[in-house]
mmCIF file of C-alpha atoms in Angstrom:
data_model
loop_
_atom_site.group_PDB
_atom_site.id
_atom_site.type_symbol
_atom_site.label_atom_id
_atom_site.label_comp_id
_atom_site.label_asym_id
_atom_site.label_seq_id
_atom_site.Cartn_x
_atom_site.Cartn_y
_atom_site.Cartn_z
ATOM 1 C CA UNK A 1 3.133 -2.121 10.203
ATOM 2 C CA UNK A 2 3.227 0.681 8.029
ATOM 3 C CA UNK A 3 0.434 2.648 9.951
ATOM 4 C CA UNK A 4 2.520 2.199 13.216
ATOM 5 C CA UNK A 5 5.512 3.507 11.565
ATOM 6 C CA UNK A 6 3.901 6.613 10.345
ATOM 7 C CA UNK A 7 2.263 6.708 13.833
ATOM 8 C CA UNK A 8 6.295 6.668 15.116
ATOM 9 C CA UNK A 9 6.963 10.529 14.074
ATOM 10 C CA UNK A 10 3.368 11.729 16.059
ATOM 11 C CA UNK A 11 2.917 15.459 16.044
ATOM 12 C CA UNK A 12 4.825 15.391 12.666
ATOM 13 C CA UNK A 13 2.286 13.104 11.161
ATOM 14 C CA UNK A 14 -0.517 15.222 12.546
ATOM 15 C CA UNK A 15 1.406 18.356 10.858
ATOM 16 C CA UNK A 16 0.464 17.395 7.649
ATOM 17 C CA UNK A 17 -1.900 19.784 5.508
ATOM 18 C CA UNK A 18 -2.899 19.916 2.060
ATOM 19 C CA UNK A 19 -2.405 22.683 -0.540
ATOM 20 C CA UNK A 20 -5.934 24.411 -0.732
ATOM 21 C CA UNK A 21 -7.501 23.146 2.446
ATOM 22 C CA UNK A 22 -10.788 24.485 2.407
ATOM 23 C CA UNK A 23 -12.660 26.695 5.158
ATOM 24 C CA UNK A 24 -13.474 24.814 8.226
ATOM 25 C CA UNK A 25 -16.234 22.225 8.630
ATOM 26 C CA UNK A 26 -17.171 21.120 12.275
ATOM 27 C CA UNK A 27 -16.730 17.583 11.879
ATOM 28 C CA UNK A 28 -13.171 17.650 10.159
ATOM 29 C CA UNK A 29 -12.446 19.878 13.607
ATOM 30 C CA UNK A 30 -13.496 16.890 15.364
ATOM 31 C CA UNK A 31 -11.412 14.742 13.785
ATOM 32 C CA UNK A 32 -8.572 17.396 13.617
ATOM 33 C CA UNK A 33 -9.216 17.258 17.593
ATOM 34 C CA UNK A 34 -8.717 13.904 18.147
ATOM 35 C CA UNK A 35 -5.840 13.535 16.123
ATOM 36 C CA UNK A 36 -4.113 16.038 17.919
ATOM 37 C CA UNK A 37 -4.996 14.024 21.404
ATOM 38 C CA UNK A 38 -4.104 11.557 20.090
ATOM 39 C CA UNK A 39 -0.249 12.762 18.494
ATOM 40 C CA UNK A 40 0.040 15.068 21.876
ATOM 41 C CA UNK A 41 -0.461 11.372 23.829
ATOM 42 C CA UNK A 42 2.253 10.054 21.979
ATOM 43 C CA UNK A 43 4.939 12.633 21.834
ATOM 44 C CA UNK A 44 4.581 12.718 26.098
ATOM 45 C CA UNK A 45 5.060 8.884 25.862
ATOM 46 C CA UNK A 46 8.052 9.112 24.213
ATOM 47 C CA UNK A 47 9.666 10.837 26.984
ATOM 48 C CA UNK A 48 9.106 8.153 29.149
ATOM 49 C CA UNK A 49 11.852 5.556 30.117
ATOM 50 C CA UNK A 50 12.583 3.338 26.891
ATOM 51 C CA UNK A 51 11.160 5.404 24.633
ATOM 52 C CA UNK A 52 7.113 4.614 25.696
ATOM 53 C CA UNK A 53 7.283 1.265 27.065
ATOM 54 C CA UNK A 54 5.988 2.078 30.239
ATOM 55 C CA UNK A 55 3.157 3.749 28.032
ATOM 56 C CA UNK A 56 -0.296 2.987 29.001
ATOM 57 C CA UNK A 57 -2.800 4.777 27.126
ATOM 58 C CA UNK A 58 -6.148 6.536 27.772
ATOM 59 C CA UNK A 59 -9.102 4.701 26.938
ATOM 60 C CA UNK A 60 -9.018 0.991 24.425
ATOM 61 C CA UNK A 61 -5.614 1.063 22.633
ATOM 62 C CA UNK A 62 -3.682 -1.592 23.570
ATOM 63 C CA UNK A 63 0.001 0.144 24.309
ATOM 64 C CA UNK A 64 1.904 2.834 22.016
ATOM 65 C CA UNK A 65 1.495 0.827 18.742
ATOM 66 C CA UNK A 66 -1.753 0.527 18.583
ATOM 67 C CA UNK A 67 -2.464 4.552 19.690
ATOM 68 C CA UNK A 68 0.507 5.091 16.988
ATOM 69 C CA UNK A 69 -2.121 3.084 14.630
ATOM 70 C CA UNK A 70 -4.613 4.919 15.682
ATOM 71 C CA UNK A 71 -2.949 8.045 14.971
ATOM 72 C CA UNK A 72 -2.012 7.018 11.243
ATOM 73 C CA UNK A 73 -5.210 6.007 10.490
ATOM 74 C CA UNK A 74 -6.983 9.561 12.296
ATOM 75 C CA UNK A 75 -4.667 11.354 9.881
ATOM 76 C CA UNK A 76 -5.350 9.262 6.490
ATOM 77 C CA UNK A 77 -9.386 9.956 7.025
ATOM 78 C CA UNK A 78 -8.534 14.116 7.775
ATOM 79 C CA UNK A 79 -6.599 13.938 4.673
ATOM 80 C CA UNK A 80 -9.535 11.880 2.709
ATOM 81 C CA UNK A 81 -11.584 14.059 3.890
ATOM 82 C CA UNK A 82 -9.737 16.976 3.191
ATOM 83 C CA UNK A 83 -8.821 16.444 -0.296
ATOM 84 C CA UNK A 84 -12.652 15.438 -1.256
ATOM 85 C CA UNK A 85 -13.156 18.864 0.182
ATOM 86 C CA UNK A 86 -10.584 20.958 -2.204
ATOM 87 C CA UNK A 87 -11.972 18.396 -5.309
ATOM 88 C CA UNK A 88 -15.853 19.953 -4.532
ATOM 89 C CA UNK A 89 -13.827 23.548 -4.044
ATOM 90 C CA UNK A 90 -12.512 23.024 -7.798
ATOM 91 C CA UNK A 91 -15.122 21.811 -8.902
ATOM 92 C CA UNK A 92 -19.245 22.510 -10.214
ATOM 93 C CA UNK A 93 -22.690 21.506 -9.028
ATOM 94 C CA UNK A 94 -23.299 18.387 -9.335
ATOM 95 C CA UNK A 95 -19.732 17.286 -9.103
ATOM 96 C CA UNK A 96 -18.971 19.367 -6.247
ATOM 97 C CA UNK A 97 -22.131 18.614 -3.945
ATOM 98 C CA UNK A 98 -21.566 15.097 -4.624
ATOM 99 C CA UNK A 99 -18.024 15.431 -3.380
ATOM 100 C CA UNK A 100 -19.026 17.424 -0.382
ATOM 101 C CA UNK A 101 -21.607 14.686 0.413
ATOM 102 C CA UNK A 102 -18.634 12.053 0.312
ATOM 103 C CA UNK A 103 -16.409 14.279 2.639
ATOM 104 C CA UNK A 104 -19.326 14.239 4.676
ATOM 105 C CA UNK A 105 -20.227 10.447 4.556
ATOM 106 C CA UNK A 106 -16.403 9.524 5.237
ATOM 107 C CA UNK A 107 -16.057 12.135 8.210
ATOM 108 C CA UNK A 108 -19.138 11.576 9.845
ATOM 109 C CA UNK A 109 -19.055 7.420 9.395
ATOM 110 C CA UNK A 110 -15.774 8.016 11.322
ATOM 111 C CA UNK A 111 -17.213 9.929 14.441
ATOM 112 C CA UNK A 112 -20.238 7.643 14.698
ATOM 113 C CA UNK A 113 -17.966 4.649 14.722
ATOM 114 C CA UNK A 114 -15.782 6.752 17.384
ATOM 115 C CA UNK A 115 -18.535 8.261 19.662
ATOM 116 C CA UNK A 116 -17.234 6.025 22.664
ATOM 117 C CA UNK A 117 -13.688 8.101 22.057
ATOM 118 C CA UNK A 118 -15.784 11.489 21.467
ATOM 119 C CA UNK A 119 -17.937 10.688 24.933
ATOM 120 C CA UNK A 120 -15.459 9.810 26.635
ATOM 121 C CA UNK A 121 -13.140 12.829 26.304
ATOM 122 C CA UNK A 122 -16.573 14.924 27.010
ATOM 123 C CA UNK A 123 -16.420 15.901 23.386
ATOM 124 C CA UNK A 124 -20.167 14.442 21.989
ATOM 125 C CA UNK A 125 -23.281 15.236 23.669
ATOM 126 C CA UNK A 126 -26.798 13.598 22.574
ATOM 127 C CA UNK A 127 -27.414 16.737 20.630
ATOM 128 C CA UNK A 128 -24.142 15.995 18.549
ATOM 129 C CA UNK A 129 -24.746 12.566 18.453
ATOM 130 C CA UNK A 130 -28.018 12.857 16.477
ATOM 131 C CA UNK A 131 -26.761 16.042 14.293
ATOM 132 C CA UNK A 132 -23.717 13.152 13.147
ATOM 133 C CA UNK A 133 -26.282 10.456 12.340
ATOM 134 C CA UNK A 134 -29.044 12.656 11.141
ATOM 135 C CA UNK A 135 -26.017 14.549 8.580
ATOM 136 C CA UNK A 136 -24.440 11.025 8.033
ATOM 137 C CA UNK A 137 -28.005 9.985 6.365
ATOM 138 C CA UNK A 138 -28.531 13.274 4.744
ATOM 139 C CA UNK A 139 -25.193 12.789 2.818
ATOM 140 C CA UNK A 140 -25.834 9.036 2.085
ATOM 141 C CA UNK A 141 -28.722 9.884 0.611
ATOM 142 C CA UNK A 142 -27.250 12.163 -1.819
ATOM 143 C CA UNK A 143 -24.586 9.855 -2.430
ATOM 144 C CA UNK A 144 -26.921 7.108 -3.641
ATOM 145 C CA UNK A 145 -29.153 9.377 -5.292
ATOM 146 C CA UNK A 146 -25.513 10.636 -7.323
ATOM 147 C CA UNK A 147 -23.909 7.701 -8.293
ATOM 148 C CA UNK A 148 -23.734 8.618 -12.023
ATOM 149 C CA UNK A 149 -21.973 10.943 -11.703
ATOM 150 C CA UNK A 150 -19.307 9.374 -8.869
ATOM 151 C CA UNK A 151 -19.257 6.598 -11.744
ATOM 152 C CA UNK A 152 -18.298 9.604 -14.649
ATOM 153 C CA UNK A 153 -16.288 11.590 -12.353
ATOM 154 C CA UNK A 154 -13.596 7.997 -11.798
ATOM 155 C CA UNK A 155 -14.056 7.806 -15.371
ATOM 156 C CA UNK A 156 -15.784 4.268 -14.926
ATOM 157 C CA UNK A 157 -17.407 3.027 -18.167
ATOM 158 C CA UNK A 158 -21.569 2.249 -17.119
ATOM 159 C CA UNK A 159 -21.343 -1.692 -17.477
ATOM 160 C CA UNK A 160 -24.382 -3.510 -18.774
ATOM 161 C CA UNK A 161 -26.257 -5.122 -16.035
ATOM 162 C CA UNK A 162 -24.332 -3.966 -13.018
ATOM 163 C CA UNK A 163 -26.379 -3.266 -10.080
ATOM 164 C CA UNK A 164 -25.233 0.006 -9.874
ATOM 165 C CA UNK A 165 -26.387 1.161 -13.277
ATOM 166 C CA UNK A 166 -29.689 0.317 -12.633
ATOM 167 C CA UNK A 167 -32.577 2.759 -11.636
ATOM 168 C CA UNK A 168 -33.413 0.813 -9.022
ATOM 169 C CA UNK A 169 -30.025 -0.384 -7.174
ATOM 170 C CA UNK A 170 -31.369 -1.603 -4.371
ATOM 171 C CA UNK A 171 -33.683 -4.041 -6.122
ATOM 172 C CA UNK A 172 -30.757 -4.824 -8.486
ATOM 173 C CA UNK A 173 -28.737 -5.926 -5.765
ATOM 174 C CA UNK A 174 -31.199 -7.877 -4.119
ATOM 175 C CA UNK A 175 -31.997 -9.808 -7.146
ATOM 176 C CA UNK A 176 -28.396 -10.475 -8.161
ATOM 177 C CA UNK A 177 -27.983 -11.761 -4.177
ATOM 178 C CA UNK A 178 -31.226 -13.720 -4.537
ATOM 179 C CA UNK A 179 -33.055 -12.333 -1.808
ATOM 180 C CA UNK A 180 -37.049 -11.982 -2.095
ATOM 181 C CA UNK A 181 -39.382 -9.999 0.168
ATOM 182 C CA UNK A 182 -39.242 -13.272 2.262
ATOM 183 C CA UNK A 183 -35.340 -13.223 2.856
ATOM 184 C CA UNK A 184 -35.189 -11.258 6.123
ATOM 185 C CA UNK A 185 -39.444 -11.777 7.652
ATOM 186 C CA UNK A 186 -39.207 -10.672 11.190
ATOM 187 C CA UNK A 187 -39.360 -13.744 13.573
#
């Protein structure tokens, strides 16, 4: 409810900037893009008779609400985004290549989930497809490899025994699920 309410003032919502935004990074443009489809959409629906009830909207949304939900929730990942990016401008290696990496990891997880949108508004070729996934690993990578210093940055205390402590998370996590090198054996 709250996202379609914020999705109820469009191109206002999609307005929104934050002190300090940092120099431009190609996939918060893509983002930035979309957002603005998507808030343009809406403030032409609202012309219509009824104030958008006649609305029918490009592509999978289900009526103005949920594009107005889709808008809210476009604008909460720029901003995400955006801030981790003015935290890694303020800040010092590692802190600040860690928080790039995050930026990165939330921006691109959101394209790759939204490449039908990006195709089908001509916006993703193949090309861009495997730059997003190959940049989406990159970044994951050196957000596993970093989370020490996530963990210090939130100011969480390292907890005995938690998977995420341990050198070897992965492992730790698989024995505190119970899972063996039998668990998943091809079939």
């Amino acid at each position: 409810m709250l996202e379609k309410a914020a999705g109820r003032t469009h191109l206002a919502l999609s307005t929104l900037k934050l002190p300090g935004t940092p120099a431009k990074w190609w996939w918060l443009d893509m983002i930035t893009a979309r957002e603005n489809t998507l808030a343009t959409d809406l403030y032409t629906a609202t012309g219509l008779e009824q104030g958008g009830a006649e609305y029918e909207p490009e592509g999978t949304a289900l009526g103005i609400d949920s594009t107005r939900t889709d808008l809210a929730r476009t604008t909460g990942i720029r901003l995400v985004v955006t801030a981790a990016l003015i935290a890694a401008d303020q800040a010092t290696d590692p802190a600040a290549a860690v928080a790039r990496a995050c930026a990165a990891v939330v921006a691109l997880t959101y394209l790759d989930r939204h490449s039908g949108w990006y195709n089908a508004h001509r916006q993703e070729s193949p090309d861009l497809a495997g730059e997003i996934h190959d940049e989406l690993r990159r970044n994951r990578v050196i957000v596993a490899a970093n989370q020490t210093v996530l963990a210090a940055a939130f100011d969480i205390p390292e907890l005995p025994g938690a998977p995420m402590f341990a050198p070897d998370f992965l492992q730790a996590w698989s024995h505190r699920a119970g899972w063996d090198e039998h668990t998943f054996v091809a079939q």
